[in-house]
Amino acid sequence: MRALRILSRSIRDSFKSAGRNFSLSMAAITCSTITLILVAVSIVLSYNVSEITTNLEKELTIVAYVKKEATESNIEELKSELNKINNVENYTYKSADEWKAEMKNESETLNATLDYLETNPLLDSFIVKVKDVTDLKSVTEQIRKFEFISSAEYGEGMVENIVGAFDIVSKGTIVIVVALVLVTAFLISNTIKLTIYSRKNEIEIMRLVGASNIAIKLPFIFEGFILGVLGSIIPIIVTIYGYNFLYDKLNGHIVSNMITLVQPFNFVFYVAFILLAVGSVVGMFGSYRAVRKYLKI
């Protein structure tokens, strides 16, 4: 019962303190809001980059062209050789006629051009998927050594550049998120420190009348929690409505249909929960740090 009284009094005092030190509280809330908006942007960007990279990697394949003189028996041998490569996830065989039919359906120009030609200029081929996109080059080099393969391509150079660029962006945004969270903790910590200094006489009186250390500390910790939660409200609203607006404006993709954004439903609520958790936990952590360092009890 005593613990419950201390808890309820601490929550009440934390609200009073936040109101009493309105300018300091607003400074902390404003800093938290700005920081958490940047954190939200970083999370949205990082997750979308990660998803785009994953989707692109799923689409990356090796196209291995079979020599014209290859027989059915040679093609079966090639299938056997492909099965022996550990990093190959699966492959599809496409004949020259299948390629021709597919290309004719793509456009009227290709249809007219291929109909004009007396012979099919296309080659039989294997479309190969690898288990790990980083194995594309090594698998391609192995396939090129097969006797009845005329060439094997996977977009060498461009693929590595795209995957590398997305990887740098993804790691960079993670670093930014961590840095911004630490900045938020520092700002709230300093705000609570100033609050402690402004209330030093009140704290001294509480000590003299025999108030326990926990009874003195708790209001400050709850105050940090409240400041963190209040600071996360605007970033949550901006994230939910802003991302939905952006998704609708871009029709769910960037540049081409291959680069698609994560669908808003559920995703924005996950981000909102993360922002609320970060705001409240970082607020409490900043307060605890200030209380432990400057209260000296």
Tab-separated table of C-alpha atoms in Angstrom:
chain	number	residue	atom	x	y	z
A	1	MET	CA	0.000	0.000	0.000
A	2	ARG	CA	2.873	2.341	0.883
A	3	ALA	CA	4.538	1.568	-2.443
A	4	LEU	CA	1.288	2.386	-4.251
A	5	ARG	CA	1.059	5.748	-2.450
A	6	ILE	CA	4.642	6.599	-3.372
A	7	LEU	CA	3.963	5.623	-6.989
A	8	SER	CA	0.760	7.701	-7.297
A	9	ARG	CA	2.404	10.695	-5.568
A	10	SER	CA	5.437	10.414	-7.868
A	11	ILE	CA	3.238	10.444	-10.979
A	12	ARG	CA	1.287	13.441	-9.655
A	13	ASP	CA	4.475	15.320	-8.779
A	14	SER	CA	6.005	14.562	-12.178
A	15	PHE	CA	3.029	16.210	-13.932
A	16	LYS	CA	3.241	19.188	-11.560
A	17	SER	CA	6.974	19.521	-12.174
A	18	ALA	CA	6.523	19.381	-15.944
A	19	GLY	CA	3.890	22.145	-15.701
A	20	ARG	CA	5.871	24.208	-13.210
A	21	ASN	CA	8.972	24.126	-15.401
A	22	PHE	CA	6.974	24.694	-18.565
A	23	SER	CA	9.703	26.365	-20.619
A	24	LEU	CA	12.244	23.631	-19.801
A	25	SER	CA	9.659	20.936	-20.465
A	26	MET	CA	8.724	22.470	-23.817
A	27	ALA	CA	12.399	22.659	-24.776
A	28	ALA	CA	12.828	18.947	-24.016
A	29	ILE	CA	9.595	18.006	-25.813
A	30	THR	CA	10.542	20.100	-28.864
A	31	CYS	CA	14.015	18.569	-29.040
A	32	SER	CA	12.541	15.085	-28.604
A	33	THR	CA	9.951	15.782	-31.314
A	34	ILE	CA	12.530	16.978	-33.842
A	35	THR	CA	14.880	14.118	-33.029
A	36	LEU	CA	12.156	11.459	-33.193
A	37	ILE	CA	10.936	12.804	-36.555
A	38	LEU	CA	14.475	12.302	-37.858
A	39	VAL	CA	14.535	8.861	-36.236
A	40	ALA	CA	11.219	8.031	-37.964
A	41	VAL	CA	12.585	9.156	-41.344
A	42	SER	CA	15.705	7.049	-40.771
A	43	ILE	CA	13.686	3.962	-39.806
A	44	VAL	CA	11.328	4.317	-42.794
A	45	LEU	CA	14.261	4.868	-45.158
A	46	SER	CA	16.332	2.030	-43.688
A	47	TYR	CA	13.481	-0.489	-43.794
A	48	ASN	CA	12.457	0.435	-47.334
A	49	VAL	CA	16.059	0.259	-48.560
A	50	SER	CA	16.384	-3.157	-46.916
A	51	GLU	CA	13.175	-4.385	-48.562
A	52	ILE	CA	14.132	-2.937	-51.955
A	53	THR	CA	17.543	-4.626	-51.729
A	54	THR	CA	15.942	-7.949	-50.773
A	55	ASN	CA	13.431	-7.737	-53.636
A	56	LEU	CA	16.123	-6.793	-56.156
A	57	GLU	CA	18.275	-9.681	-54.990
A	58	LYS	CA	15.355	-12.056	-55.537
A	59	GLU	CA	15.045	-10.797	-59.110
A	60	LEU	CA	18.748	-11.104	-59.928
A	61	THR	CA	19.484	-14.101	-62.127
A	62	ILE	CA	22.197	-15.462	-64.372
A	63	VAL	CA	21.258	-16.013	-68.008
A	64	ALA	CA	23.438	-18.724	-69.539
A	65	TYR	CA	23.167	-19.092	-73.329
A	66	VAL	CA	23.576	-22.555	-74.878
A	67	LYS	CA	25.634	-23.010	-78.044
A	68	LYS	CA	23.693	-23.561	-81.283
A	69	GLU	CA	25.296	-26.948	-81.902
A	70	ALA	CA	24.256	-28.356	-78.507
A	71	THR	CA	22.090	-31.478	-78.721
A	72	GLU	CA	19.374	-32.692	-76.342
A	73	SER	CA	21.969	-34.934	-74.744
A	74	ASN	CA	24.314	-31.958	-74.234
A	75	ILE	CA	21.516	-29.961	-72.606
A	76	GLU	CA	20.851	-32.809	-70.166
A	77	GLU	CA	24.562	-32.814	-69.342
A	78	LEU	CA	24.387	-29.079	-68.642
A	79	LYS	CA	21.454	-29.624	-66.272
A	80	SER	CA	23.480	-32.261	-64.457
A	81	GLU	CA	26.426	-29.856	-64.164
A	82	LEU	CA	24.202	-27.083	-62.812
A	83	ASN	CA	22.828	-29.440	-60.160
A	84	LYS	CA	26.371	-29.984	-58.914
A	85	ILE	CA	26.948	-26.281	-58.125
A	86	ASN	CA	26.235	-25.801	-54.404
A	87	ASN	CA	25.234	-22.135	-54.608
A	88	VAL	CA	22.553	-22.652	-57.269
A	89	GLU	CA	19.059	-22.423	-55.776
A	90	ASN	CA	17.138	-23.366	-58.935
A	91	TYR	CA	17.201	-22.911	-62.692
A	92	THR	CA	14.785	-22.809	-65.622
A	93	TYR	CA	15.497	-23.981	-69.135
A	94	LYS	CA	14.067	-21.900	-71.986
A	95	SER	CA	14.326	-22.944	-75.621
A	96	ALA	CA	14.960	-20.442	-78.424
A	97	ASP	CA	11.352	-20.909	-79.602
A	98	GLU	CA	10.019	-20.061	-76.122
A	99	TRP	CA	12.144	-16.914	-76.049
A	100	LYS	CA	10.859	-15.961	-79.501
A	101	ALA	CA	7.210	-16.402	-78.500
A	102	GLU	CA	7.748	-14.400	-75.310
A	103	MET	CA	9.497	-11.532	-77.100
A	104	LYS	CA	6.854	-11.378	-79.829
A	105	ASN	CA	4.213	-10.806	-77.156
A	106	GLU	CA	6.155	-7.922	-75.639
A	107	SER	CA	5.781	-5.475	-78.541
A	108	GLU	CA	4.502	-5.149	-82.072
A	109	THR	CA	7.948	-4.073	-83.308
A	110	LEU	CA	9.635	-7.233	-82.005
A	111	ASN	CA	6.782	-9.315	-83.379
A	112	ALA	CA	7.203	-7.851	-86.876
A	113	THR	CA	11.013	-8.134	-86.745
A	114	LEU	CA	11.052	-11.780	-85.653
A	115	ASP	CA	8.400	-12.716	-88.215
A	116	TYR	CA	10.506	-11.124	-90.938
A	117	LEU	CA	13.546	-13.283	-90.102
A	118	GLU	CA	13.656	-16.694	-91.766
A	119	THR	CA	15.546	-18.328	-88.900
A	120	ASN	CA	15.325	-17.838	-85.149
A	121	PRO	CA	18.411	-15.817	-84.079
A	122	LEU	CA	17.836	-16.512	-80.381
A	123	LEU	CA	19.605	-19.163	-78.330
A	124	ASP	CA	18.401	-21.769	-75.869
A	125	SER	CA	19.283	-20.683	-72.355
A	126	PHE	CA	19.224	-21.410	-68.640
A	127	ILE	CA	17.919	-18.825	-66.158
A	128	VAL	CA	19.780	-19.523	-62.923
A	129	LYS	CA	18.967	-18.251	-59.432
A	130	VAL	CA	21.590	-18.347	-56.689
A	131	LYS	CA	21.071	-18.803	-52.947
A	132	ASP	CA	23.121	-15.731	-52.067
A	133	VAL	CA	23.436	-12.695	-54.359
A	134	THR	CA	27.098	-12.352	-53.381
A	135	ASP	CA	27.706	-15.670	-55.160
A	136	LEU	CA	26.518	-14.350	-58.547
A	137	LYS	CA	30.000	-13.706	-59.874
A	138	SER	CA	31.545	-17.006	-58.758
A	139	VAL	CA	28.591	-19.067	-60.042
A	140	THR	CA	28.654	-17.202	-63.373
A	141	GLU	CA	32.362	-17.944	-63.775
A	142	GLN	CA	31.740	-21.643	-63.122
A	143	ILE	CA	28.923	-21.752	-65.697
A	144	ARG	CA	31.068	-19.998	-68.331
A	145	LYS	CA	33.503	-22.914	-68.161
A	146	PHE	CA	30.865	-25.436	-69.270
A	147	GLU	CA	31.631	-26.834	-72.726
A	148	PHE	CA	28.289	-26.073	-74.377
A	149	ILE	CA	27.704	-22.641	-72.830
A	150	SER	CA	28.470	-19.787	-75.231
A	151	SER	CA	28.135	-17.022	-72.598
A	152	ALA	CA	26.683	-16.296	-69.150
A	153	GLU	CA	25.654	-12.826	-67.953
A	154	TYR	CA	24.182	-11.316	-64.789
A	155	GLY	CA	24.710	-7.557	-65.173
A	156	GLU	CA	28.271	-7.641	-63.918
A	157	GLY	CA	29.425	-4.382	-62.346
A	158	MET	CA	25.995	-2.750	-62.185
A	159	VAL	CA	24.637	-5.374	-59.771
A	160	GLU	CA	27.547	-4.978	-57.359
A	161	ASN	CA	27.213	-1.170	-57.485
A	162	ILE	CA	23.458	-1.220	-56.782
A	163	VAL	CA	23.685	-3.751	-53.930
A	164	GLY	CA	26.724	-1.949	-52.499
A	165	ALA	CA	24.996	1.447	-52.598
A	166	PHE	CA	21.857	0.140	-50.893
A	167	ASP	CA	23.988	-1.616	-48.272
A	168	ILE	CA	25.819	1.642	-47.458
A	169	VAL	CA	22.518	3.564	-47.178
A	170	SER	CA	21.025	0.862	-44.931
A	171	LYS	CA	24.027	0.792	-42.570
A	172	GLY	CA	24.274	4.588	-42.621
A	173	THR	CA	20.659	5.050	-41.529
A	174	ILE	CA	21.149	2.576	-38.658
A	175	VAL	CA	24.124	4.630	-37.430
A	176	ILE	CA	22.025	7.818	-37.710
A	177	VAL	CA	19.158	6.265	-35.701
A	178	VAL	CA	21.529	5.206	-32.894
A	179	ALA	CA	23.186	8.648	-32.852
A	180	LEU	CA	19.827	10.459	-32.722
A	181	VAL	CA	18.586	8.260	-29.865
A	182	LEU	CA	21.723	9.133	-27.874
A	183	VAL	CA	21.198	12.842	-28.631
A	184	THR	CA	17.599	12.596	-27.375
A	185	ALA	CA	18.761	10.935	-24.147
A	186	PHE	CA	21.345	13.677	-23.672
A	187	LEU	CA	18.798	16.472	-24.201
A	188	ILE	CA	16.252	14.994	-21.783
A	189	SER	CA	19.029	14.301	-19.279
A	190	ASN	CA	20.077	17.958	-19.369
A	191	THR	CA	16.467	19.102	-19.015
A	192	ILE	CA	15.982	16.941	-15.908
A	193	LYS	CA	19.326	18.187	-14.572
A	194	LEU	CA	18.095	21.800	-14.861
A	195	THR	CA	14.836	20.790	-13.174
A	196	ILE	CA	16.802	19.260	-10.300
A	197	TYR	CA	18.821	22.468	-9.896
A	198	SER	CA	15.667	24.601	-9.955
A	199	ARG	CA	14.121	22.439	-7.210
A	200	LYS	CA	17.190	21.984	-5.011
A	201	ASN	CA	15.576	23.735	-2.013
A	202	GLU	CA	12.471	21.561	-2.286
A	203	ILE	CA	14.645	18.428	-2.528
A	204	GLU	CA	16.631	19.526	0.538
A	205	ILE	CA	13.401	19.924	2.525
A	206	MET	CA	12.272	16.439	1.432
A	207	ARG	CA	15.575	15.057	2.686
A	208	LEU	CA	15.215	16.849	6.043
A	209	VAL	CA	11.720	15.460	6.658
A	210	GLY	CA	13.028	11.935	6.011
A	211	ALA	CA	11.777	11.219	2.486
A	212	SER	CA	13.336	8.057	1.056
A	213	ASN	CA	15.706	8.212	-1.904
A	214	ILE	CA	13.204	6.383	-4.123
A	215	ALA	CA	10.448	8.883	-3.211
A	216	ILE	CA	12.744	11.733	-4.303
A	217	LYS	CA	13.976	10.026	-7.484
A	218	LEU	CA	10.725	8.628	-8.894
A	219	PRO	CA	9.031	11.952	-9.821
A	220	PHE	CA	12.042	12.890	-11.979
A	221	ILE	CA	12.092	9.510	-13.700
A	222	PHE	CA	8.342	9.715	-14.413
A	223	GLU	CA	8.835	13.280	-15.641
A	224	GLY	CA	11.379	12.000	-18.183
A	225	PHE	CA	8.903	9.313	-19.244
A	226	ILE	CA	6.143	11.912	-19.728
A	227	LEU	CA	8.421	14.250	-21.710
A	228	GLY	CA	9.479	11.337	-23.927
A	229	VAL	CA	5.879	10.255	-24.579
A	230	LEU	CA	4.723	13.819	-25.331
A	231	GLY	CA	7.704	14.278	-27.642
A	232	SER	CA	6.730	11.171	-29.619
A	233	ILE	CA	3.106	12.228	-30.359
A	234	ILE	CA	3.841	14.561	-33.292
A	235	PRO	CA	6.431	12.189	-34.876
A	236	ILE	CA	3.862	9.367	-34.706
A	237	ILE	CA	1.212	11.509	-36.443
A	238	VAL	CA	3.736	12.685	-39.056
A	239	THR	CA	4.823	9.096	-39.702
A	240	ILE	CA	1.314	7.651	-40.112
A	241	TYR	CA	-0.136	10.398	-42.301
A	242	GLY	CA	3.119	11.380	-44.014
A	243	TYR	CA	4.024	7.866	-45.133
A	244	ASN	CA	0.491	7.147	-46.334
A	245	PHE	CA	0.533	10.390	-48.335
A	246	LEU	CA	3.957	9.598	-49.832
A	247	TYR	CA	2.916	6.042	-50.709
A	248	ASP	CA	-0.244	7.246	-52.493
A	249	LYS	CA	1.617	10.074	-54.246
A	250	LEU	CA	4.250	7.691	-55.646
A	251	ASN	CA	1.713	4.918	-56.360
A	252	GLY	CA	3.698	2.562	-54.147
A	253	HIS	CA	6.908	2.548	-56.163
A	254	ILE	CA	9.976	4.631	-57.025
A	255	VAL	CA	11.176	5.143	-60.618
A	256	SER	CA	9.919	1.739	-61.798
A	257	ASN	CA	7.625	-1.059	-60.661
A	258	MET	CA	10.708	-3.061	-59.644
A	259	ILE	CA	11.479	-0.649	-56.785
A	260	THR	CA	8.380	-0.835	-54.588
A	261	LEU	CA	7.745	0.769	-51.206
A	262	VAL	CA	6.600	-1.156	-48.146
A	263	GLN	CA	2.797	-1.043	-47.857
A	264	PRO	CA	1.662	1.457	-45.180
A	265	PHE	CA	-0.814	-0.767	-43.326
A	266	ASN	CA	0.825	-2.323	-40.270
A	267	PHE	CA	4.244	-0.873	-41.169
A	268	VAL	CA	3.380	2.676	-40.001
A	269	PHE	CA	1.934	1.296	-36.766
A	270	TYR	CA	5.101	-0.700	-36.102
A	271	VAL	CA	7.133	2.474	-36.633
A	272	ALA	CA	4.719	4.409	-34.374
A	273	PHE	CA	5.157	1.822	-31.618
A	274	ILE	CA	8.946	2.028	-31.986
A	275	LEU	CA	8.830	5.834	-31.716
A	276	LEU	CA	6.645	5.660	-28.602
A	277	ALA	CA	8.953	3.065	-27.050
A	278	VAL	CA	12.087	5.018	-27.953
A	279	GLY	CA	10.606	8.292	-26.671
A	280	SER	CA	9.461	6.844	-23.333
A	281	VAL	CA	12.469	4.596	-22.674
A	282	VAL	CA	15.006	7.234	-23.712
A	283	GLY	CA	13.145	9.816	-21.599
A	284	MET	CA	13.325	7.558	-18.546
A	285	PHE	CA	16.958	6.700	-19.274
A	286	GLY	CA	17.888	10.382	-19.603
A	287	SER	CA	16.091	11.176	-16.344
A	288	TYR	CA	17.690	8.254	-14.507
A	289	ARG	CA	21.098	9.351	-15.756
A	290	ALA	CA	20.512	12.913	-14.535
A	291	VAL	CA	19.098	11.776	-11.192
A	292	ARG	CA	21.983	9.391	-10.586
A	293	LYS	CA	24.634	11.916	-11.604
A	294	TYR	CA	23.302	15.176	-10.149
A	295	LEU	CA	20.945	14.307	-7.299
A	296	LYS	CA	23.724	12.689	-5.223
A	297	ILE	CA	21.402	10.435	-3.212
